[in-house]
Amino acid sequence: MNATPARVEHQLTDKGYVPVYTTAVIEQPWSTYSTTDHEVWATLFARQREVLVGRASDEFLRTQASMGMTPDRIPKFDELNKLLRKATGWELIGVQGLLPELDFFDHLANRRFPVTWWIRKPEQLDYLSEPDLFHDLFGHVPLLMNPVFADYMAAYGRGGVKAHGIGGEALTYLTRLYWYTVEFGLIKQADGLRIYGSGIVSSKGESIHCLESNAPNRIGFDLERIMRTRYRIDTYQKTYFVIDSYEQLMEATSPDFAPIYAKLDTLPSIPAGDVLQTDTVFNHGTGEGWLSDGDV
Ligand code: HBI
Ligand code: FE
């Protein structure tokens, strides 16, 4: 496999030392994928395509179908890149795993989406702690075919590079925005709430839970509210935020965030499960099954 070795650094966070990989770009070693690798892709793909009918947003299902992804084998990055570049100027690059934030943002700002080159093992089918090829390719890539969402992701990357320069809590606020939109966002359609967040669409359990359980809150999108709201990394989300349209996301990133960051610095963060008087509430969750600690 012609991967330049990815030096693994460890970053001290409030969750202890987490491995952060270098930004080495890795050619997708497609010929090295085993039969088991392709079977894991096939199982997850078929299962999620079934669960997501009536649950994922129309645009997610449409863009994913337009990319010609099938269960029979792991897609080839260079084949998908031909479609992506033509549609929205984006391309996939292979990486070892999580990148240092500034590198990640810089890739997004330049319309490069980092996709982990390896896929999880059969025993990790239902959960693994970091993004693998299935999470990235099945979850993140399809909506990059949508011009408005593709522009949002590039604008988000530019915002991340700027936030990195500002320092302070700017990256915390921006990471929450990514988490509650790109990873765990819901969208309102005429026929009901639907999923567009990658962290949800790549998970069978959460695809059902986020829409059909009474436990979580479902609250209308509000940029500053989201930037103040802590989140969960090892359980289902306590709160899901609902956008009206992808255009709403794009518009939300048009102002200069620096004054917003300065204002948020004077306000307390909001626990993941709270509902505010000012919220547009689609569902005030029962909180059933929630853990009392562990908000990030
Ligand atoms: N790196 N490869 C990769 N994929 C991600 O989704 C990712 C990352 N590094 C940082 C990161 N996400 C989050 O901190 C974002 O909120 C920036
Ligand atoms: Fe992700």
mmCIF file of C-alpha atoms and ligand atoms in Angstrom:
data_model
loop_
_atom_site.group_PDB
_atom_site.id
_atom_site.type_symbol
_atom_site.label_atom_id
_atom_site.label_comp_id
_atom_site.label_asym_id
_atom_site.label_seq_id
_atom_site.Cartn_x
_atom_site.Cartn_y
_atom_site.Cartn_z
ATOM 1 C CA MET A 1 0.000 0.000 0.000
ATOM 2 C CA ASN A 2 1.611 3.236 -1.037
ATOM 3 C CA ALA A 3 0.615 5.195 2.067
ATOM 4 C CA THR A 4 3.190 7.567 3.473
ATOM 5 C CA PRO A 5 3.366 6.594 7.165
ATOM 6 C CA ALA A 6 1.019 8.793 9.145
ATOM 7 C CA ARG A 7 2.859 9.969 12.227
ATOM 8 C CA VAL A 8 0.390 9.689 15.115
ATOM 9 C CA GLU A 9 0.627 12.601 17.544
ATOM 10 C CA HIS A 10 -1.439 12.804 20.717
ATOM 11 C CA GLN A 11 -3.329 15.957 21.634
ATOM 12 C CA LEU A 12 -4.227 16.550 25.304
ATOM 13 C CA THR A 13 -7.958 17.368 25.463
ATOM 14 C CA ASP A 14 -10.548 17.295 28.226
ATOM 15 C CA LYS A 15 -11.031 13.679 27.201
ATOM 16 C CA GLY A 16 -7.366 12.964 27.863
ATOM 17 C CA TYR A 17 -4.805 12.224 25.146
ATOM 18 C CA VAL A 18 -6.515 11.655 21.807
ATOM 19 C CA PRO A 19 -4.594 10.437 18.781
ATOM 20 C CA VAL A 20 -4.391 13.098 16.100
ATOM 21 C CA TYR A 21 -2.986 11.997 12.814
ATOM 22 C CA THR A 22 -0.724 13.944 10.561
ATOM 23 C CA THR A 23 -2.154 15.499 7.478
ATOM 24 C CA ALA A 24 -0.449 13.031 5.130
ATOM 25 C CA VAL A 25 -2.637 12.566 2.058
ATOM 26 C CA ILE A 26 -2.899 8.877 1.228
ATOM 27 C CA GLU A 27 -3.765 7.387 -2.177
ATOM 28 C CA GLN A 28 -6.788 5.103 -1.656
ATOM 29 C CA PRO A 29 -5.181 1.614 -1.608
ATOM 30 C CA TRP A 30 -8.250 0.163 -3.312
ATOM 31 C CA SER A 31 -6.595 -3.036 -4.486
ATOM 32 C CA THR A 32 -5.566 -3.872 -0.900
ATOM 33 C CA TYR A 33 -9.144 -3.973 0.400
ATOM 34 C CA SER A 34 -10.001 -7.521 1.495
ATOM 35 C CA THR A 35 -13.206 -9.418 0.759
ATOM 36 C CA THR A 36 -14.152 -8.750 4.366
ATOM 37 C CA ASP A 37 -13.634 -4.997 3.856
ATOM 38 C CA HIS A 38 -15.996 -5.055 0.855
ATOM 39 C CA GLU A 39 -18.474 -7.194 2.825
ATOM 40 C CA VAL A 40 -18.475 -4.696 5.726
ATOM 41 C CA TRP A 41 -19.193 -1.911 3.200
ATOM 42 C CA ALA A 42 -21.965 -4.003 1.595
ATOM 43 C CA THR A 43 -23.628 -4.824 4.933
ATOM 44 C CA LEU A 44 -23.545 -1.252 6.232
ATOM 45 C CA PHE A 45 -24.577 0.239 2.878
ATOM 46 C CA ALA A 46 -27.571 -2.082 2.384
ATOM 47 C CA ARG A 47 -28.691 -1.681 6.002
ATOM 48 C CA GLN A 48 -28.494 2.079 6.006
ATOM 49 C CA ARG A 49 -30.127 2.493 2.592
ATOM 50 C CA GLU A 50 -33.075 0.525 4.033
ATOM 51 C CA VAL A 51 -33.264 2.392 7.359
ATOM 52 C CA LEU A 52 -32.949 5.786 5.686
ATOM 53 C CA VAL A 53 -35.962 5.501 3.371
ATOM 54 C CA GLY A 54 -38.487 7.905 4.904
ATOM 55 C CA ARG A 55 -35.872 9.094 7.431
ATOM 56 C CA ALA A 56 -33.039 10.718 5.460
ATOM 57 C CA SER A 57 -33.671 13.974 3.609
ATOM 58 C CA ASP A 58 -34.746 13.706 -0.024
ATOM 59 C CA GLU A 59 -31.606 15.583 -1.057
ATOM 60 C CA PHE A 60 -29.323 13.195 0.837
ATOM 61 C CA LEU A 61 -30.904 10.157 -0.855
ATOM 62 C CA ARG A 62 -30.917 11.878 -4.259
ATOM 63 C CA THR A 63 -27.274 12.957 -4.137
ATOM 64 C CA GLN A 64 -26.136 9.578 -2.830
ATOM 65 C CA ALA A 65 -27.960 7.784 -5.660
ATOM 66 C CA SER A 66 -26.496 10.266 -8.178
ATOM 67 C CA MET A 67 -22.962 9.210 -7.159
ATOM 68 C CA GLY A 68 -23.658 5.659 -8.224
ATOM 69 C CA MET A 69 -22.523 4.178 -4.907
ATOM 70 C CA THR A 70 -23.553 0.507 -4.703
ATOM 71 C CA PRO A 71 -23.303 -2.165 -2.009
ATOM 72 C CA ASP A 72 -21.254 -4.529 -4.147
ATOM 73 C CA ARG A 73 -17.895 -2.877 -3.516
ATOM 74 C CA ILE A 74 -16.169 0.001 -1.765
ATOM 75 C CA PRO A 75 -16.377 2.993 -4.138
ATOM 76 C CA LYS A 76 -13.200 4.302 -5.746
ATOM 77 C CA PHE A 77 -12.280 7.866 -4.712
ATOM 78 C CA ASP A 78 -11.044 8.775 -8.191
ATOM 79 C CA GLU A 79 -14.357 7.689 -9.768
ATOM 80 C CA LEU A 80 -16.343 9.767 -7.271
ATOM 81 C CA ASN A 81 -13.974 12.696 -7.789
ATOM 82 C CA LYS A 82 -14.858 12.912 -11.473
ATOM 83 C CA LEU A 83 -18.530 13.480 -10.491
ATOM 84 C CA LEU A 84 -17.785 15.729 -7.521
ATOM 85 C CA ARG A 85 -15.355 18.050 -9.325
ATOM 86 C CA LYS A 86 -17.884 18.574 -12.112
ATOM 87 C CA ALA A 87 -20.822 19.128 -9.733
ATOM 88 C CA THR A 88 -19.365 21.430 -7.084
ATOM 89 C CA GLY A 89 -15.574 21.581 -7.454
ATOM 90 C CA TRP A 90 -15.018 19.297 -4.438
ATOM 91 C CA GLU A 91 -12.707 16.301 -4.316
ATOM 92 C CA LEU A 92 -11.952 13.537 -1.828
ATOM 93 C CA ILE A 93 -8.491 12.983 -0.416
ATOM 94 C CA GLY A 94 -7.483 9.844 1.485
ATOM 95 C CA VAL A 95 -6.257 10.321 5.058
ATOM 96 C CA GLN A 96 -5.307 8.089 7.978
ATOM 97 C CA GLY A 97 -8.017 9.462 10.283
ATOM 98 C CA LEU A 98 -8.704 12.555 12.380
ATOM 99 C CA LEU A 99 -6.619 15.533 11.314
ATOM 100 C CA PRO A 100 -5.379 18.445 13.414
ATOM 101 C CA GLU A 101 -8.198 21.004 13.229
ATOM 102 C CA LEU A 102 -6.345 23.651 11.248
ATOM 103 C CA ASP A 103 -5.421 21.085 8.560
ATOM 104 C CA PHE A 104 -8.993 19.846 8.451
ATOM 105 C CA PHE A 105 -10.361 23.357 8.040
ATOM 106 C CA ASP A 106 -7.762 24.209 5.396
ATOM 107 C CA HIS A 107 -8.818 21.170 3.352
ATOM 108 C CA LEU A 108 -12.493 22.146 3.591
ATOM 109 C CA ALA A 109 -11.697 25.758 2.647
ATOM 110 C CA ASN A 110 -10.033 24.382 -0.503
ATOM 111 C CA ARG A 111 -12.918 22.006 -1.285
ATOM 112 C CA ARG A 112 -10.994 18.895 -0.324
ATOM 113 C CA PHE A 113 -12.904 16.467 1.917
ATOM 114 C CA PRO A 114 -10.629 14.135 3.928
ATOM 115 C CA VAL A 115 -11.911 10.560 3.775
ATOM 116 C CA THR A 116 -10.398 7.861 5.975
ATOM 117 C CA TRP A 117 -8.949 5.220 3.645
ATOM 118 C CA TRP A 118 -9.694 2.173 5.884
ATOM 119 C CA ILE A 119 -13.058 0.662 6.828
ATOM 120 C CA ARG A 120 -14.075 -0.705 10.243
ATOM 121 C CA LYS A 121 -13.850 -4.381 11.172
ATOM 122 C CA PRO A 122 -16.951 -6.633 11.278
ATOM 123 C CA GLU A 123 -16.931 -6.559 15.083
ATOM 124 C CA GLN A 124 -17.129 -2.729 14.950
ATOM 125 C CA LEU A 125 -20.214 -2.705 12.728
ATOM 126 C CA ASP A 126 -22.369 -0.753 15.166
ATOM 127 C CA TYR A 127 -19.891 1.541 16.803
ATOM 128 C CA LEU A 128 -16.382 2.834 16.488
ATOM 129 C CA SER A 129 -14.823 5.831 18.174
ATOM 130 C CA GLU A 130 -13.434 7.647 15.128
ATOM 131 C CA PRO A 131 -14.612 8.261 11.560
ATOM 132 C CA ASP A 132 -13.844 5.420 9.154
ATOM 133 C CA LEU A 133 -14.377 5.169 5.373
ATOM 134 C CA PHE A 134 -18.050 4.271 5.783
ATOM 135 C CA HIS A 135 -18.829 7.289 8.010
ATOM 136 C CA ASP A 136 -17.022 9.666 5.646
ATOM 137 C CA LEU A 137 -17.950 8.211 2.261
ATOM 138 C CA PHE A 138 -21.535 7.127 2.960
ATOM 139 C CA GLY A 139 -22.275 9.962 5.403
ATOM 140 C CA HIS A 140 -20.372 13.119 4.430
ATOM 141 C CA VAL A 141 -19.720 12.849 0.703
ATOM 142 C CA PRO A 142 -23.194 12.733 -0.924
ATOM 143 C CA LEU A 143 -24.320 16.209 0.133
ATOM 144 C CA LEU A 144 -21.108 17.664 -1.292
ATOM 145 C CA MET A 145 -22.898 17.130 -4.622
ATOM 146 C CA ASN A 146 -25.467 19.748 -3.528
ATOM 147 C CA PRO A 147 -24.141 23.186 -4.568
ATOM 148 C CA VAL A 148 -25.552 25.055 -1.560
ATOM 149 C CA PHE A 149 -24.316 22.525 1.009
ATOM 150 C CA ALA A 150 -20.986 22.325 -0.815
ATOM 151 C CA ASP A 151 -20.642 26.127 -0.482
ATOM 152 C CA TYR A 152 -21.547 25.894 3.214
ATOM 153 C CA MET A 153 -18.819 23.330 3.833
ATOM 154 C CA ALA A 154 -16.210 25.507 2.081
ATOM 155 C CA ALA A 155 -17.388 28.597 3.984
ATOM 156 C CA TYR A 156 -17.221 26.563 7.198
ATOM 157 C CA GLY A 157 -13.611 25.658 6.385
ATOM 158 C CA ARG A 158 -12.697 29.311 5.773
ATOM 159 C CA GLY A 159 -14.387 30.183 9.083
ATOM 160 C CA GLY A 160 -12.372 27.488 10.818
ATOM 161 C CA VAL A 161 -9.071 28.795 9.494
ATOM 162 C CA LYS A 162 -10.050 32.291 10.722
ATOM 163 C CA ALA A 163 -11.238 30.940 14.080
ATOM 164 C CA HIS A 164 -7.912 29.183 14.510
ATOM 165 C CA GLY A 165 -6.248 32.575 14.188
ATOM 166 C CA ILE A 166 -8.631 34.243 16.636
ATOM 167 C CA GLY A 167 -7.982 31.661 19.353
ATOM 168 C CA GLY A 168 -9.916 31.743 22.629
ATOM 169 C CA GLU A 169 -13.175 29.801 22.439
ATOM 170 C CA ALA A 170 -13.722 30.467 18.724
ATOM 171 C CA LEU A 171 -12.918 26.880 17.713
ATOM 172 C CA THR A 172 -15.190 25.521 20.458
ATOM 173 C CA TYR A 173 -18.119 27.540 19.100
ATOM 174 C CA LEU A 174 -17.375 26.492 15.535
ATOM 175 C CA THR A 175 -16.981 22.826 16.433
ATOM 176 C CA ARG A 176 -20.438 22.918 18.057
ATOM 177 C CA LEU A 177 -21.864 24.378 14.833
ATOM 178 C CA TYR A 178 -20.256 21.527 12.839
ATOM 179 C CA TRP A 179 -21.517 18.974 15.333
ATOM 180 C CA TYR A 180 -25.164 20.126 15.350
ATOM 181 C CA THR A 181 -25.391 20.627 11.580
ATOM 182 C CA VAL A 182 -22.922 18.600 9.473
ATOM 183 C CA GLU A 183 -22.755 15.677 11.919
ATOM 184 C CA PHE A 184 -26.157 15.579 13.670
ATOM 185 C CA GLY A 185 -28.451 17.961 11.774
ATOM 186 C CA LEU A 186 -32.123 17.498 10.923
ATOM 187 C CA ILE A 187 -34.022 19.342 8.193
ATOM 188 C CA LYS A 188 -37.744 20.203 7.958
ATOM 189 C CA GLN A 189 -39.483 18.907 4.815
ATOM 190 C CA ALA A 190 -43.142 19.288 3.849
ATOM 191 C CA ASP A 191 -43.630 15.624 4.835
ATOM 192 C CA GLY A 192 -41.868 15.929 8.215
ATOM 193 C CA LEU A 193 -38.444 16.100 9.851
ATOM 194 C CA ARG A 194 -35.641 14.304 8.042
ATOM 195 C CA ILE A 195 -31.939 13.558 8.673
ATOM 196 C CA TYR A 196 -28.998 15.116 6.829
ATOM 197 C CA GLY A 197 -26.245 14.824 9.497
ATOM 198 C CA SER A 198 -23.458 12.375 8.659
ATOM 199 C CA GLY A 199 -23.045 11.077 12.187
ATOM 200 C CA ILE A 200 -26.699 10.019 12.135
ATOM 201 C CA VAL A 201 -27.031 8.597 8.602
ATOM 202 C CA SER A 202 -24.053 6.296 9.182
ATOM 203 C CA SER A 203 -25.615 4.904 12.369
ATOM 204 C CA LYS A 204 -28.639 2.583 12.290
ATOM 205 C CA GLY A 205 -29.665 3.173 15.902
ATOM 206 C CA GLU A 206 -29.429 6.928 15.810
ATOM 207 C CA SER A 207 -31.209 7.134 12.430
ATOM 208 C CA ILE A 208 -34.278 5.734 14.199
ATOM 209 C CA HIS A 209 -33.763 7.349 17.611
ATOM 210 C CA CYS A 210 -33.291 10.935 16.395
ATOM 211 C CA LEU A 211 -36.726 11.044 14.737
ATOM 212 C CA GLU A 212 -38.862 8.519 16.602
ATOM 213 C CA SER A 213 -37.741 8.552 20.257
ATOM 214 C CA ASN A 214 -39.441 10.947 22.670
ATOM 215 C CA ALA A 215 -36.241 11.315 24.689
ATOM 216 C CA PRO A 216 -34.379 13.976 22.693
ATOM 217 C CA ASN A 217 -35.204 17.643 22.166
ATOM 218 C CA ARG A 218 -35.770 18.795 18.599
ATOM 219 C CA ILE A 219 -35.238 22.533 18.314
ATOM 220 C CA GLY A 220 -35.242 25.033 15.431
ATOM 221 C CA PHE A 221 -31.821 26.125 14.097
ATOM 222 C CA ASP A 222 -30.382 29.205 15.817
ATOM 223 C CA LEU A 223 -26.702 29.919 15.163
ATOM 224 C CA GLU A 224 -25.752 31.513 18.479
ATOM 225 C CA ARG A 225 -27.867 29.060 20.472
ATOM 226 C CA ILE A 226 -26.037 26.169 18.780
ATOM 227 C CA MET A 227 -22.608 27.736 19.312
ATOM 228 C CA ARG A 228 -23.344 27.880 23.063
ATOM 229 C CA THR A 229 -24.697 24.316 23.317
ATOM 230 C CA ARG A 230 -22.529 21.499 24.595
ATOM 231 C CA TYR A 231 -22.908 18.070 22.995
ATOM 232 C CA ARG A 232 -22.416 14.319 23.466
ATOM 233 C CA ILE A 233 -19.681 12.216 21.954
ATOM 234 C CA ASP A 234 -20.399 8.746 23.331
ATOM 235 C CA THR A 235 -24.204 8.590 23.412
ATOM 236 C CA TYR A 236 -27.071 9.645 21.160
ATOM 237 C CA GLN A 237 -27.501 13.424 21.126
ATOM 238 C CA LYS A 238 -29.806 14.920 23.776
ATOM 239 C CA THR A 239 -30.791 17.673 21.357
ATOM 240 C CA TYR A 240 -31.113 17.797 17.546
ATOM 241 C CA PHE A 241 -31.350 21.127 15.718
ATOM 242 C CA VAL A 242 -33.648 21.498 12.705
ATOM 243 C CA ILE A 243 -32.894 23.681 9.672
ATOM 244 C CA ASP A 244 -35.544 24.888 7.218
ATOM 245 C CA SER A 245 -33.224 24.532 4.230
ATOM 246 C CA TYR A 246 -29.562 24.188 3.237
ATOM 247 C CA GLU A 247 -29.771 27.844 2.138
ATOM 248 C CA GLN A 248 -30.477 28.730 5.777
ATOM 249 C CA LEU A 249 -27.139 27.105 6.733
ATOM 250 C CA MET A 250 -25.307 29.014 3.997
ATOM 251 C CA GLU A 251 -26.872 32.335 5.043
ATOM 252 C CA ALA A 252 -25.951 31.667 8.678
ATOM 253 C CA THR A 253 -22.271 31.597 7.784
ATOM 254 C CA SER A 254 -22.313 34.889 5.821
ATOM 255 C CA PRO A 255 -21.708 37.321 8.742
ATOM 256 C CA ASP A 256 -18.261 37.849 10.256
ATOM 257 C CA PHE A 257 -18.253 35.556 13.302
ATOM 258 C CA ALA A 258 -15.700 37.554 15.346
ATOM 259 C CA PRO A 259 -18.322 39.828 16.984
ATOM 260 C CA ILE A 260 -20.497 36.773 17.654
ATOM 261 C CA TYR A 261 -17.593 34.979 19.351
ATOM 262 C CA ALA A 262 -16.956 38.078 21.492
ATOM 263 C CA LYS A 263 -20.615 38.131 22.577
ATOM 264 C CA LEU A 264 -20.661 34.378 23.294
ATOM 265 C CA ASP A 265 -17.568 34.793 25.492
ATOM 266 C CA THR A 266 -19.802 36.757 27.891
ATOM 267 C CA LEU A 267 -22.496 34.048 28.040
ATOM 268 C CA PRO A 268 -22.482 30.656 29.772
ATOM 269 C CA SER A 269 -22.518 27.474 27.694
ATOM 270 C CA ILE A 270 -25.843 25.578 27.555
ATOM 271 C CA PRO A 271 -26.026 21.951 28.747
ATOM 272 C CA ALA A 272 -26.755 19.502 25.918
ATOM 273 C CA GLY A 273 -30.227 18.626 27.216
ATOM 274 C CA ASP A 274 -31.592 22.077 28.113
ATOM 275 C CA VAL A 275 -34.567 23.767 26.409
ATOM 276 C CA LEU A 276 -34.731 27.594 26.532
ATOM 277 C CA GLN A 277 -37.813 29.832 26.607
ATOM 278 C CA THR A 278 -36.567 31.381 23.358
ATOM 279 C CA ASP A 279 -36.271 28.017 21.548
ATOM 280 C CA THR A 280 -38.527 27.031 18.635
ATOM 281 C CA VAL A 281 -39.488 23.636 20.033
ATOM 282 C CA PHE A 282 -40.504 20.757 17.735
ATOM 283 C CA ASN A 283 -40.168 18.290 20.616
ATOM 284 C CA HIS A 284 -39.387 18.892 24.280
ATOM 285 C CA GLY A 285 -37.678 15.600 25.063
ATOM 286 C CA THR A 286 -38.506 13.389 28.036
ATOM 287 C CA GLY A 287 -34.783 12.928 28.706
ATOM 288 C CA GLU A 288 -35.360 9.200 29.155
ATOM 289 C CA GLY A 289 -32.085 7.294 29.272
ATOM 290 C CA TRP A 290 -29.905 10.409 29.458
ATOM 291 C CA LEU A 291 -26.665 10.350 31.423
ATOM 292 C CA SER A 292 -26.352 13.297 33.811
ATOM 293 C CA ASP A 293 -22.682 13.903 33.069
ATOM 294 C CA GLY A 294 -20.473 13.695 30.008
ATOM 295 C CA ASP A 295 -21.461 16.806 28.021
ATOM 296 C CA VAL A 296 -18.500 18.044 25.959
HETATM 297 N N1 HBI B 1 -10.427 15.221 10.741
HETATM 298 N N2 HBI B 1 -10.348 13.612 9.058
HETATM 299 C C1 HBI B 1 -11.076 14.398 9.881
HETATM 300 N N3 HBI B 1 -12.424 14.349 9.814
HETATM 301 C C2 HBI B 1 -13.193 15.131 10.620
HETATM 302 O O1 HBI B 1 -14.451 15.091 10.535
HETATM 303 C C3 HBI B 1 -12.558 15.997 11.532
HETATM 304 C C4 HBI B 1 -11.147 16.023 11.564
HETATM 305 N N4 HBI B 1 -10.518 16.834 12.446
HETATM 306 C C5 HBI B 1 -11.220 17.749 13.320
HETATM 307 C C6 HBI B 1 -12.703 17.596 13.230
HETATM 308 N N5 HBI B 1 -13.305 16.800 12.361
HETATM 309 C C7 HBI B 1 -13.600 18.337 14.181
HETATM 310 O O2 HBI B 1 -12.886 18.871 15.261
HETATM 311 C C8 HBI B 1 -14.344 19.444 13.460
HETATM 312 O O3 HBI B 1 -15.262 20.021 14.345
HETATM 313 C C9 HBI B 1 -13.403 20.477 13.006
HETATM 314 FE FE FE B 2 -17.853 13.194 10.455
#
